[in-house]
Coordinates of C-alpha atoms in Angstrom, one line a residue:
Chain A
M200 CA 47.8 90.0 70.4
E201 CA 47.5 87.4 73.2
W202 CA 50.2 88.8 74.9
V203 CA 48.9 92.4 74.9
N204 CA 45.4 91.0 76.1
D205 CA 47.1 89.4 79.2
H206 CA 49.2 92.6 80.1
W207 CA 46.6 95.6 79.5
G208 CA 47.3 96.5 83.1
D209 CA 50.9 96.8 82.7
I210 CA 50.8 98.4 79.6
F211 CA 48.6 101.2 81.0
A212 CA 50.7 101.6 84.1
L213 CA 53.9 102.2 82.0
A214 CA 52.2 104.3 79.8
R215 CA 51.0 106.6 82.6
S216 CA 54.6 106.8 83.8
H217 CA 55.6 107.6 80.4
V218 CA 53.2 110.6 80.2
W219 CA 54.6 112.1 83.2
L220 CA 58.2 111.5 82.3
A221 CA 57.7 113.1 78.8
G222 CA 54.9 115.4 79.7
L223 CA 56.1 117.2 83.0
P224 CA 59.6 118.2 81.5
L225 CA 57.6 119.6 78.4
V226 CA 55.8 122.2 80.8
L227 CA 58.9 122.8 82.9
G228 CA 60.9 123.3 79.7
L229 CA 58.6 125.7 78.3
L230 CA 58.6 127.8 81.4
I231 CA 62.2 128.0 81.5
A232 CA 62.6 128.6 77.8
L233 CA 60.4 131.6 77.8
P234 CA 62.5 134.0 79.8
L235 CA 65.5 132.6 77.9
G236 CA 64.1 133.1 74.5
W237 CA 62.8 136.6 75.7
A238 CA 66.5 137.4 76.7
A239 CA 67.8 136.1 73.4
R240 CA 65.4 138.6 71.6
R241 CA 66.1 141.4 74.0
W242 CA 70.0 141.4 74.0
S243 CA 70.9 140.4 70.5
R244 CA 74.2 139.3 71.4
L245 CA 72.9 136.8 73.8
Y246 CA 71.0 135.3 70.8
P247 CA 73.9 133.4 69.2
V248 CA 75.3 132.3 72.5
L249 CA 72.0 130.7 73.9
I250 CA 71.1 129.2 70.5
S251 CA 74.6 127.3 70.3
A252 CA 74.5 126.5 73.9
S253 CA 71.1 125.0 73.7
G254 CA 72.1 123.2 70.6
L255 CA 75.1 121.8 72.2
L256 CA 72.9 120.3 74.9
Y257 CA 70.8 118.5 72.5
T258 CA 73.7 116.5 71.2
I259 CA 74.6 115.1 74.7
P260 CA 73.5 111.4 74.2
S261 CA 70.3 110.8 76.6
L262 CA 71.8 107.9 78.2
A263 CA 74.9 109.8 79.3
L264 CA 72.6 112.6 80.5
F265 CA 70.4 110.2 82.5
V266 CA 73.6 108.3 84.0
L267 CA 75.3 112.0 85.2
M268 CA 72.2 113.3 86.6
P269 CA 72.8 111.6 89.9
L270 CA 76.1 112.8 90.2
I271 CA 75.2 116.4 89.5
L272 CA 71.8 116.4 91.3
G273 CA 72.9 114.1 94.1
T274 CA 69.6 112.2 93.8
R275 CA 69.5 108.3 94.0
V276 CA 70.3 106.3 90.9
L277 CA 66.7 105.2 90.4
D278 CA 65.1 108.6 91.1
R279 CA 62.6 109.6 88.7
A280 CA 63.6 112.9 89.0
N281 CA 66.8 112.2 87.2
V282 CA 64.8 111.6 84.0
V283 CA 62.6 114.5 84.5
V284 CA 65.3 117.0 84.9
A285 CA 67.4 115.4 81.7
M286 CA 64.3 115.7 79.7
T287 CA 63.7 119.3 80.9
I288 CA 67.0 120.0 79.8
Y289 CA 66.2 118.6 76.2
T290 CA 63.0 120.5 76.1
V291 CA 64.9 123.8 77.0
A292 CA 67.3 123.1 74.3
L293 CA 64.7 122.7 71.8
L294 CA 62.6 125.5 72.8
V295 CA 64.8 128.5 73.5
R296 CA 65.2 128.9 69.9
T297 CA 61.6 128.5 69.1
V298 CA 60.6 131.1 71.8
A299 CA 63.1 133.7 70.6
D300 CA 62.0 133.1 66.8
G301 CA 58.5 133.4 67.7
L302 CA 58.8 136.6 69.7
G303 CA 60.7 137.7 66.6
S304 CA 57.8 136.8 64.4
V305 CA 55.7 139.6 66.0
P306 CA 55.2 142.3 63.5
E307 CA 57.2 145.4 64.1
A308 CA 54.5 147.9 63.5
T309 CA 52.4 146.0 66.2
L310 CA 55.3 146.2 68.7
Q311 CA 55.6 150.0 68.0
A312 CA 51.8 150.5 68.4
A313 CA 52.0 148.8 71.6
R314 CA 55.0 150.7 72.9
A315 CA 53.3 154.0 71.7
M316 CA 50.1 153.1 73.5
G317 CA 52.0 153.0 76.5
Y318 CA 52.4 149.0 77.0
K319 CA 55.4 148.3 78.9
G320 CA 57.2 145.5 80.6
L321 CA 55.3 142.2 81.6
R322 CA 52.2 143.7 80.3
R323 CA 53.5 144.0 76.9
F324 CA 55.1 140.6 77.0
F325 CA 52.0 138.8 78.1
G326 CA 49.2 141.0 76.4
V327 CA 50.9 141.4 72.9
E328 CA 54.2 139.6 72.4
L329 CA 53.6 136.0 73.7
P330 CA 50.2 135.7 72.3
L331 CA 51.2 136.4 68.8
A332 CA 54.4 134.2 69.3
V333 CA 52.0 131.3 70.0
P334 CA 51.8 129.7 66.7
V335 CA 55.6 129.6 66.3
I336 CA 56.1 128.4 69.7
A337 CA 53.2 125.7 69.6
A338 CA 55.0 124.2 66.6
G339 CA 58.2 123.9 68.3
L340 CA 56.5 122.4 71.5
R341 CA 54.9 119.7 69.1
V342 CA 58.4 118.7 67.8
A343 CA 59.6 118.7 71.6
A344 CA 56.7 116.7 72.6
V345 CA 57.2 113.9 70.0
S346 CA 61.0 114.0 70.7
N347 CA 60.5 113.6 74.5
V348 CA 58.0 110.6 74.2
S349 CA 60.8 108.9 72.1
I350 CA 63.7 109.7 74.3
V351 CA 62.2 108.9 77.5
S352 CA 62.1 105.2 76.5
V353 CA 65.7 105.1 76.9
A354 CA 65.2 105.5 80.7
S355 CA 64.6 101.8 80.9
L356 CA 68.4 101.3 80.7
I357 CA 68.7 103.1 84.0
G358 CA 66.0 101.3 85.6
V359 CA 63.1 104.0 85.6
S360 CA 60.2 102.2 84.2
Q361 CA 57.9 103.5 81.4
L362 CA 56.8 102.3 78.0
G363 CA 60.7 101.7 76.9
N364 CA 60.5 98.6 79.3
L365 CA 58.4 96.8 76.7
L366 CA 61.0 97.4 74.2
T367 CA 64.0 96.1 76.5
D368 CA 62.0 93.5 78.0
G369 CA 60.7 92.3 74.9
Y370 CA 64.1 92.1 73.3
D371 CA 65.6 90.3 76.3
R372 CA 62.8 87.6 76.0
F373 CA 62.3 87.5 72.4
I374 CA 58.6 88.6 72.6
T375 CA 57.9 90.3 69.4
A376 CA 54.4 91.1 70.5
E377 CA 55.8 93.0 73.5
I378 CA 58.2 95.1 71.3
V379 CA 55.2 96.0 68.9
A380 CA 53.0 97.0 71.7
G381 CA 55.7 99.0 73.0
I382 CA 56.4 100.9 69.5
V383 CA 52.5 101.2 69.0
A384 CA 52.1 102.8 72.5
C385 CA 54.7 105.2 72.1
V386 CA 53.4 106.3 68.7
V387 CA 49.7 106.7 70.1
L388 CA 51.2 108.7 73.0
A389 CA 53.2 111.1 70.6
L390 CA 50.0 111.7 68.5
L391 CA 48.0 112.3 71.7
F392 CA 50.5 115.0 72.8
D393 CA 50.6 116.5 69.4
G394 CA 46.8 116.6 69.1
L395 CA 46.6 118.2 72.7
I396 CA 49.0 120.8 71.7
L397 CA 47.3 121.5 68.5
L398 CA 43.9 121.8 70.4
G399 CA 45.5 124.1 72.8
Q400 CA 46.9 126.3 70.1
R401 CA 43.7 126.4 68.3
L402 CA 41.8 127.6 71.4
L403 CA 44.5 130.4 72.0
T404 CA 44.8 131.6 68.4
P405 CA 41.2 132.0 67.0
W406 CA 42.6 134.9 65.0
V407 CA 44.8 132.7 62.9
R408 CA 42.0 130.7 61.7
A409 CA 40.2 133.9 61.0
Q410 CA 43.0 134.8 58.8
G411 CA 42.7 131.4 57.1
G412 CA 39.1 132.1 56.6
R413 CA 39.3 135.1 54.4
A414 CA 42.3 133.7 52.1
Chain B
M966 CA 50.3 173.0 72.6
I967 CA 53.5 171.1 71.7
R968 CA 56.8 173.0 71.3
F969 CA 60.0 172.0 70.1
D970 CA 62.9 174.2 71.3
G971 CA 66.2 173.8 69.4
V972 CA 65.6 169.9 69.4
T973 CA 68.4 167.8 67.7
K974 CA 68.7 164.2 67.1
K975 CA 72.0 162.7 66.1
Y976 CA 72.8 159.1 65.8
P977 CA 75.9 157.4 67.3
D978 CA 77.4 157.0 63.8
G979 CA 77.2 160.6 63.0
T980 CA 73.9 161.0 61.0
V981 CA 71.8 164.0 62.1
A982 CA 68.1 163.2 61.7
V983 CA 66.8 166.3 63.2
D984 CA 68.7 169.6 63.3
D985 CA 68.0 172.2 65.8
L986 CA 64.3 172.1 65.1
S987 CA 62.0 174.8 66.9
L988 CA 58.4 174.8 66.2
T989 CA 55.1 175.1 67.9
A990 CA 52.0 172.9 67.3
P991 CA 49.2 175.1 68.4
T992 CA 46.6 173.5 70.4
G993 CA 43.5 172.3 68.7
K994 CA 45.3 172.6 65.4
I995 CA 46.7 170.2 62.6
T996 CA 50.3 170.6 62.2
V997 CA 51.6 168.6 59.3
L998 CA 55.4 167.8 58.9
V999 CA 56.1 167.3 55.4
G1000 CA 59.4 166.7 53.5
P1001 CA 61.2 164.1 51.5
S1002 CA 62.5 160.9 53.1
G1003 CA 65.5 161.6 55.2
C1004 CA 64.2 164.9 56.3
G1005 CA 63.5 163.7 60.0
K1006 CA 59.8 164.1 60.0
T1007 CA 59.0 160.6 61.5
T1008 CA 61.8 161.1 64.0
S1009 CA 60.5 164.5 65.1
L1010 CA 57.1 162.9 65.6
R1011 CA 58.5 160.1 67.7
M1012 CA 60.4 162.3 69.9
I1013 CA 57.1 163.8 71.0
N1014 CA 55.9 160.4 72.9
R1015 CA 59.5 159.7 73.4
M1016 CA 59.8 156.6 71.2
I1017 CA 63.1 158.4 70.3
E1018 CA 64.8 160.4 73.0
P1019 CA 66.4 163.9 71.5
T1020 CA 70.1 164.4 71.7
S1021 CA 69.5 168.0 72.8
G1022 CA 66.9 170.5 73.0
L1023 CA 63.4 170.5 74.7
I1024 CA 60.0 169.3 73.7
S1025 CA 57.3 170.5 75.9
L1026 CA 53.7 169.7 76.1
D1027 CA 51.4 172.4 77.4
G1028 CA 54.7 173.9 78.9
Q1029 CA 55.6 170.8 80.7
D1030 CA 58.9 169.0 79.5
T1031 CA 58.2 165.7 78.3
G1032 CA 61.6 164.3 79.3
R1033 CA 60.4 164.6 82.8
M1034 CA 57.2 162.8 82.4
N1035 CA 56.6 159.1 83.1
E1036 CA 57.0 157.5 79.5
A1037 CA 54.1 155.2 79.7
Q1038 CA 51.6 157.7 81.2
L1039 CA 52.8 160.3 78.6
R1040 CA 52.1 157.8 76.0
R1041 CA 48.7 156.8 77.2
G1042 CA 47.7 160.6 77.0
I1043 CA 48.8 160.7 73.3
G1044 CA 46.7 158.9 70.6
Y1045 CA 49.2 157.4 68.1
V1046 CA 48.3 156.3 64.3
I1047 CA 50.8 154.6 62.2
Q1048 CA 51.0 153.7 58.4
H1049 CA 49.8 150.1 58.4
A1050 CA 47.6 151.0 61.4
G1051 CA 49.7 148.7 63.5
L1052 CA 46.6 146.9 64.9
F1053 CA 47.0 144.0 67.3
P1054 CA 46.2 140.7 64.9
H1055 CA 45.1 138.6 68.0
R1056 CA 42.4 141.1 69.3
T1057 CA 39.1 141.9 67.7
V1058 CA 38.1 145.2 66.4
V1059 CA 36.3 146.4 69.3
D1060 CA 39.2 145.1 71.7
N1061 CA 41.6 147.0 69.6
V1062 CA 39.9 150.0 69.8
G1063 CA 39.7 149.7 73.8
T1064 CA 43.4 149.0 74.1
V1065 CA 44.0 152.3 75.7
P1066 CA 41.2 152.7 78.2
R1067 CA 41.8 149.1 79.3
L1068 CA 45.4 150.2 80.1
L1069 CA 44.2 153.1 81.9
G1070 CA 42.1 151.0 84.0
W1071 CA 38.5 151.5 82.7
D1072 CA 36.1 148.6 83.3
K1073 CA 35.1 146.3 80.6
K1074 CA 31.6 147.8 80.0
E1075 CA 32.5 151.3 79.9
T1076 CA 35.4 150.4 77.5
L1077 CA 33.1 148.3 75.3
E1078 CA 30.6 151.3 75.0
R1079 CA 33.2 153.6 74.2
S1080 CA 34.8 151.5 71.5
R1081 CA 31.4 150.9 69.9
E1082 CA 30.8 154.5 69.8
L1083 CA 34.1 155.3 68.2
L1084 CA 33.7 152.7 65.5
D1085 CA 30.5 154.3 64.7
R1086 CA 32.2 157.8 64.7
V1087 CA 34.9 156.7 62.3
G1088 CA 32.3 155.0 59.9
L1089 CA 32.6 151.3 60.5
A1090 CA 29.4 149.0 60.7
P1091 CA 28.7 147.5 64.1
E1092 CA 29.1 144.0 62.7
L1093 CA 32.7 144.6 62.1
A1094 CA 33.3 145.1 65.8
D1095 CA 33.9 141.2 66.5
R1096 CA 36.1 140.7 63.4
Y1097 CA 39.9 140.3 63.5
P1098 CA 42.2 143.0 61.6
S1099 CA 43.1 140.6 58.9
Q1100 CA 39.4 140.1 58.0
L1101 CA 39.3 143.9 57.1
S1102 CA 40.3 146.0 54.2
G1103 CA 43.3 148.3 54.3
G1104 CA 41.1 151.3 54.8
Q1105 CA 38.6 149.9 57.3
Q1106 CA 41.8 148.9 59.2
Q1107 CA 43.2 152.3 59.2
R1108 CA 39.8 153.6 60.4
V1109 CA 40.2 151.2 63.3
G1110 CA 43.6 152.6 63.8
V1111 CA 42.1 156.3 64.2
A1112 CA 39.4 155.0 66.4
R1113 CA 42.0 153.2 68.7
A1114 CA 44.0 156.5 68.9
L1115 CA 40.9 158.4 69.9
A1116 CA 39.7 155.8 72.4
A1117 CA 40.7 157.4 75.5
D1118 CA 40.0 161.1 74.3
P1119 CA 43.7 162.0 74.5
P1120 CA 44.2 165.8 73.9
V1121 CA 47.2 165.2 71.4
M1122 CA 47.3 162.9 68.6
L1123 CA 50.4 161.9 66.6
M1124 CA 49.8 160.6 63.0
D1125 CA 52.7 158.9 61.1
E1126 CA 51.6 158.7 57.3
P1127 CA 48.4 157.1 58.3
F1128 CA 46.7 157.2 54.9
S1129 CA 49.7 156.5 52.8
A1130 CA 49.3 152.6 52.3
V1131 CA 45.6 152.6 50.9
D1132 CA 44.4 153.6 47.4
P1133 CA 43.7 157.3 46.3
V1134 CA 39.9 156.9 46.6
V1135 CA 39.9 155.5 50.1
R1136 CA 42.6 157.8 51.0
D1137 CA 40.5 160.7 50.0
Q1138 CA 37.6 159.3 52.1
L1139 CA 39.7 158.8 55.1
Q1140 CA 40.9 162.3 54.9
D1141 CA 37.3 164.0 54.9
V1142 CA 36.4 161.5 57.9
F1143 CA 39.5 162.7 59.7
L1144 CA 38.7 166.3 58.9
D1145 CA 35.2 165.8 60.0
L1146 CA 36.3 164.4 63.3
Q1147 CA 38.7 167.1 63.9
S1148 CA 36.2 169.7 63.2
E1149 CA 34.1 168.2 66.2
L1150 CA 37.1 167.2 68.4
G1151 CA 39.7 169.8 68.0
K1152 CA 42.7 167.7 69.0
T1153 CA 46.2 169.0 69.0
I1154 CA 47.6 167.0 65.9
V1155 CA 51.0 166.4 64.6
F1156 CA 50.6 164.7 61.3
V1157 CA 53.7 163.3 59.2
T1158 CA 53.4 162.9 55.5
H1159 CA 55.6 162.9 52.1
D1160 CA 52.5 163.9 50.1
I1161 CA 52.4 167.9 49.8
D1162 CA 48.7 167.4 48.6
E1163 CA 47.8 165.7 51.7
A1164 CA 49.7 168.2 53.9
I1165 CA 47.9 171.0 52.1
K1166 CA 44.5 169.4 52.3
L1167 CA 44.7 168.5 56.0
G1168 CA 47.1 171.1 57.6
D1169 CA 46.1 174.2 59.4
Q1170 CA 49.8 174.7 59.5
V1171 CA 52.4 173.1 57.2
A1172 CA 56.3 172.7 58.2
V1173 CA 58.3 171.8 55.3
L1174 CA 61.6 169.9 56.3
R1175 CA 64.5 169.2 54.2
V1176 CA 66.9 166.5 54.0
G1177 CA 69.3 166.4 57.2
G1178 CA 66.4 167.5 59.5
K1179 CA 66.3 171.4 59.1
L1180 CA 63.0 173.4 58.9
A1181 CA 62.6 175.0 55.7
Q1182 CA 59.6 176.7 56.1
I1183 CA 56.4 176.7 58.5
S1184 CA 53.1 178.6 57.7
D1185 CA 49.7 178.1 56.8
P1186 CA 49.0 176.2 53.4
A1187 CA 47.9 179.1 51.5
Y1188 CA 50.7 181.1 52.2
L1189 CA 53.2 178.4 51.5
L1190 CA 51.7 177.9 48.1
A1191 CA 51.9 181.6 47.5
H1192 CA 55.2 182.5 48.9
P1193 CA 57.6 179.6 49.0
V1194 CA 60.6 180.8 51.0
D1195 CA 63.4 179.1 48.8
D1196 CA 64.0 176.9 45.7
F1197 CA 63.7 173.7 47.7
V1198 CA 60.3 174.6 49.1
A1199 CA 58.9 175.6 45.8
D1200 CA 60.2 172.7 44.1
F1201 CA 58.6 170.6 47.0
V1202 CA 55.0 172.2 46.9
G1203 CA 55.0 171.5 43.1
R1204 CA 54.3 173.1 39.6
D1205 CA 50.8 173.5 39.9
R1206 CA 50.8 175.5 43.1
G1207 CA 49.2 178.4 41.4
Y1208 CA 46.2 176.7 40.9
R1209 CA 45.9 174.8 44.0
S1210 CA 46.3 177.8 46.0
L1211 CA 43.0 178.9 44.5
Q1212 CA 41.3 176.3 47.1
F1213 CA 42.1 178.5 49.8
Q1214 CA 40.6 181.6 48.5
P1215 CA 36.9 181.5 49.3
A1216 CA 34.8 182.6 46.1
P1217 CA 33.5 186.0 46.3
K1218 CA 30.0 186.5 44.9
L1219 CA 30.0 184.8 41.7
P1220 CA 28.4 186.6 38.8
L1221 CA 25.9 183.8 37.9
T1222 CA 23.7 183.1 34.8
S1223 CA 20.5 181.4 35.1
E1224 CA 20.1 178.3 33.1
R1225 CA 17.4 176.8 31.3
T1226 CA 16.7 173.4 32.8
L1227 CA 15.1 170.0 31.9
L1228 CA 13.6 167.6 34.3
L1229 CA 14.6 163.8 33.7
G1230 CA 11.9 162.3 31.7
E1231 CA 10.8 165.5 30.0
S1232 CA 10.8 165.7 26.2
T1233 CA 13.6 167.9 24.4
A1234 CA 11.0 168.8 21.9
G1235 CA 11.2 172.4 21.2
V1236 CA 14.4 172.8 23.3
S1237 CA 17.3 174.7 21.5
G1238 CA 20.9 175.3 22.1
D1239 CA 23.9 173.1 22.4
W1240 CA 23.7 171.7 25.9
V1241 CA 20.9 172.1 28.4
L1242 CA 21.2 171.1 32.1
V1243 CA 19.0 168.3 33.6
V1244 CA 18.1 168.6 37.1
D1245 CA 16.0 166.3 39.7
D1246 CA 12.8 167.2 41.3
S1247 CA 14.6 169.1 44.0
H1248 CA 16.5 171.1 41.4
R1249 CA 19.7 169.4 42.0
P1250 CA 22.0 169.1 39.0
L1251 CA 22.1 165.8 37.4
G1252 CA 24.1 166.3 34.2
W1253 CA 24.4 168.0 30.7
V1254 CA 22.4 166.8 27.6
E1255 CA 22.6 167.8 23.8
P1256 CA 19.1 168.3 22.8
A1257 CA 19.9 167.6 19.2
R1258 CA 21.2 164.1 20.1
V1259 CA 18.0 163.2 22.1
S1260 CA 14.9 162.2 20.5
G1261 CA 11.9 162.2 23.0
E1262 CA 12.4 161.8 26.7
V1263 CA 15.7 162.6 28.4
T1264 CA 16.7 159.3 30.3
S1265 CA 19.7 159.0 32.6
E1266 CA 21.8 157.4 29.7
H1267 CA 21.8 160.9 27.9
L1268 CA 23.4 162.5 30.7
H1269 CA 27.1 163.9 30.3
R1270 CA 28.4 163.7 33.8
G1271 CA 32.0 165.0 33.2
G1272 CA 31.4 168.4 34.8
T1273 CA 32.3 169.0 38.5
V1274 CA 30.1 170.9 40.7
A1275 CA 31.0 174.0 42.7
R1276 CA 29.5 175.4 45.8
A1277 CA 28.6 178.9 45.9
S1278 CA 30.2 179.2 49.3
G1279 CA 33.3 176.9 48.2
S1280 CA 36.6 178.1 46.8
L1281 CA 37.7 179.9 43.6
R1282 CA 39.3 176.6 42.8
G1283 CA 36.2 174.8 42.9
A1284 CA 34.5 177.4 40.5
L1285 CA 37.0 177.4 38.1
D1286 CA 37.2 173.7 38.0
A1287 CA 33.6 173.5 37.6
A1288 CA 34.0 175.7 34.6
L1289 CA 36.9 174.1 32.9
S1290 CA 35.5 170.5 33.4
S1291 CA 31.9 171.1 32.0
P1292 CA 31.1 170.2 28.4
S1293 CA 29.2 173.3 28.0
R1294 CA 31.9 175.5 29.5
R1295 CA 29.4 176.8 31.9
G1296 CA 30.4 175.7 35.5
V1297 CA 27.4 174.5 37.4
V1298 CA 27.2 176.0 41.0
V1299 CA 24.8 175.1 43.7
D1300 CA 24.0 176.2 47.2
D1301 CA 24.8 174.3 50.5
E1302 CA 21.7 172.2 50.0
G1303 CA 22.9 171.2 46.5
E1304 CA 20.1 172.9 44.6
L1305 CA 21.2 174.5 41.5
V1306 CA 21.8 178.5 41.7
G1307 CA 23.2 179.2 38.3
T1308 CA 26.3 178.9 36.1
V1309 CA 29.6 180.8 35.9
R1310 CA 32.3 180.9 33.0
A1311 CA 36.0 180.4 33.1
H1312 CA 36.8 183.9 32.0
E1313 CA 34.4 185.2 34.9
V1314 CA 36.2 183.3 37.4
L1315 CA 39.5 184.4 36.2
S1316 CA 38.7 188.0 36.4
L1317 CA 37.6 187.6 40.0
I1318 CA 40.9 185.8 40.7
E1319 CA 42.7 188.6 39.3
A1320 CA 41.0 191.0 41.3
T1321 CA 41.7 189.1 44.5
D1322 CA 44.7 189.7 46.7
R1323 CA 47.2 186.8 47.1
P1324 CA 47.8 185.9 50.8
D1325 CA 50.0 188.8 52.4
E1326 CA 53.4 188.5 53.9
D1327 CA 51.9 189.4 57.6
R1328 CA 50.5 185.9 58.1
A1329 CA 54.0 184.1 57.7
D1330 CA 55.3 186.6 60.1
A1331 CA 52.6 185.7 62.6
F1332 CA 53.5 182.0 62.6
A1333 CA 57.3 182.7 62.7
E1334 CA 56.8 184.7 65.9
E1335 CA 54.7 182.0 67.3
G1336 CA 57.1 179.3 66.5
A1337 CA 60.3 181.2 67.7

């Protein structure tokens, strides 16, 4: 505890960096997964291809991906962009399926009614399909958020600092309090992300709770 | 006017859903497509707003080929109601109703006013406006579905088994609301159902389709019941078609007998006979009582309510049913205000029926020519 009291400033600075490295890819990943998931629904032959491809991406060890990034992107080794891009890839890998299944969960009768009323293209997507897919997408987003918070800590090994530094440093110097602080901070951050997404979902889907209210 | 001209829908696997269909749905009338499953009725309906494209043939709307019209614009001009209402679960009732007006670019206030007006028209309480569809009963959802289809006041409405998923009592109410609306609005309606009773109740014109998408017969309901064109149609319209066809025969002047009546609360002392009719202060019939079983005043518990009440201006079916269902065997007949005008016996109605002509052949020919 003494160690923690002496290092509040460091912990907050690392946490802030962690939020960026885990959070920004979550947003970028969702934006990329939306059209991909939509395409997987739209062309049924694309679905298995996209799902297996994204599944494969997720099996690449994070350390390998972090190390490969400078080679692929031509960035400097210590560039934070390496981590952001790698984490975005993981997020996309998790969310493509979620988005596709979320759009698939929209009732057929509703889609048909939308079509029959003259909804088309983007207006149908943003007006009817996407709002109804929010509960499923939000569930996937929560998984991705927690997974991102945990995976990002590996970035310490390539010299990009965030809460993972507390783990590596604590391990090197045998400071148990530092390791515990790192773990607790990661868990708190994961809970925070989770809570934010849940809040967002509730705000976006008042109709889901109305449904629960009747049952 | 919607017109099908030799319309065929053939799927890549070779199934023919609709086979060389030609018919006309006249402006301002309800045309019902009815038939067993697999007769292509829903496919035919969906070809009108191009949810499904015909393989060959022409569908025109007021003389314009729908195939050449802009899809979205065509659809926004056609109200569409489906079986489970297909409401948007994420929008409130009032927003659901305002869907098409918003798509057409009406402003918010205008749309809201129109939506509220329509909810009232279909008999939904204003406090339901801000609920979500999942908070409504099936019948209420279906009313919202009808209101939504009417929102932008489209001249044409397509209805695909809209009342099939609700219980019979609610279905009957919905049908009455619908007919009531239609008598005011006079839309050109194409209505799909598998229920011949519904077809006959709602249709100005009924088209019976057989499996494989061929038109078997098209005519007004009375003629259909009286002159089914072949065994398939005869079978489909059902066994009690003779009785049901009476509903299209307006009752001629009924030979009425006046009844000795009692007011509720009056004593039966001194009243003789098997059954006596009890009425309220406005002379509206309440039910029958057996004076012998009542000692003292007649209360509402004594009333036998089994008999139906026929309107003098109603159909022969109503008059006959009133006689058949009455415990006294005397059918109660009322005027348009619901006041008692007398009673009629079954044999009297039957002799009237025998004296009435059946719908004649010419009527069908008239439709056949229109449809050709």
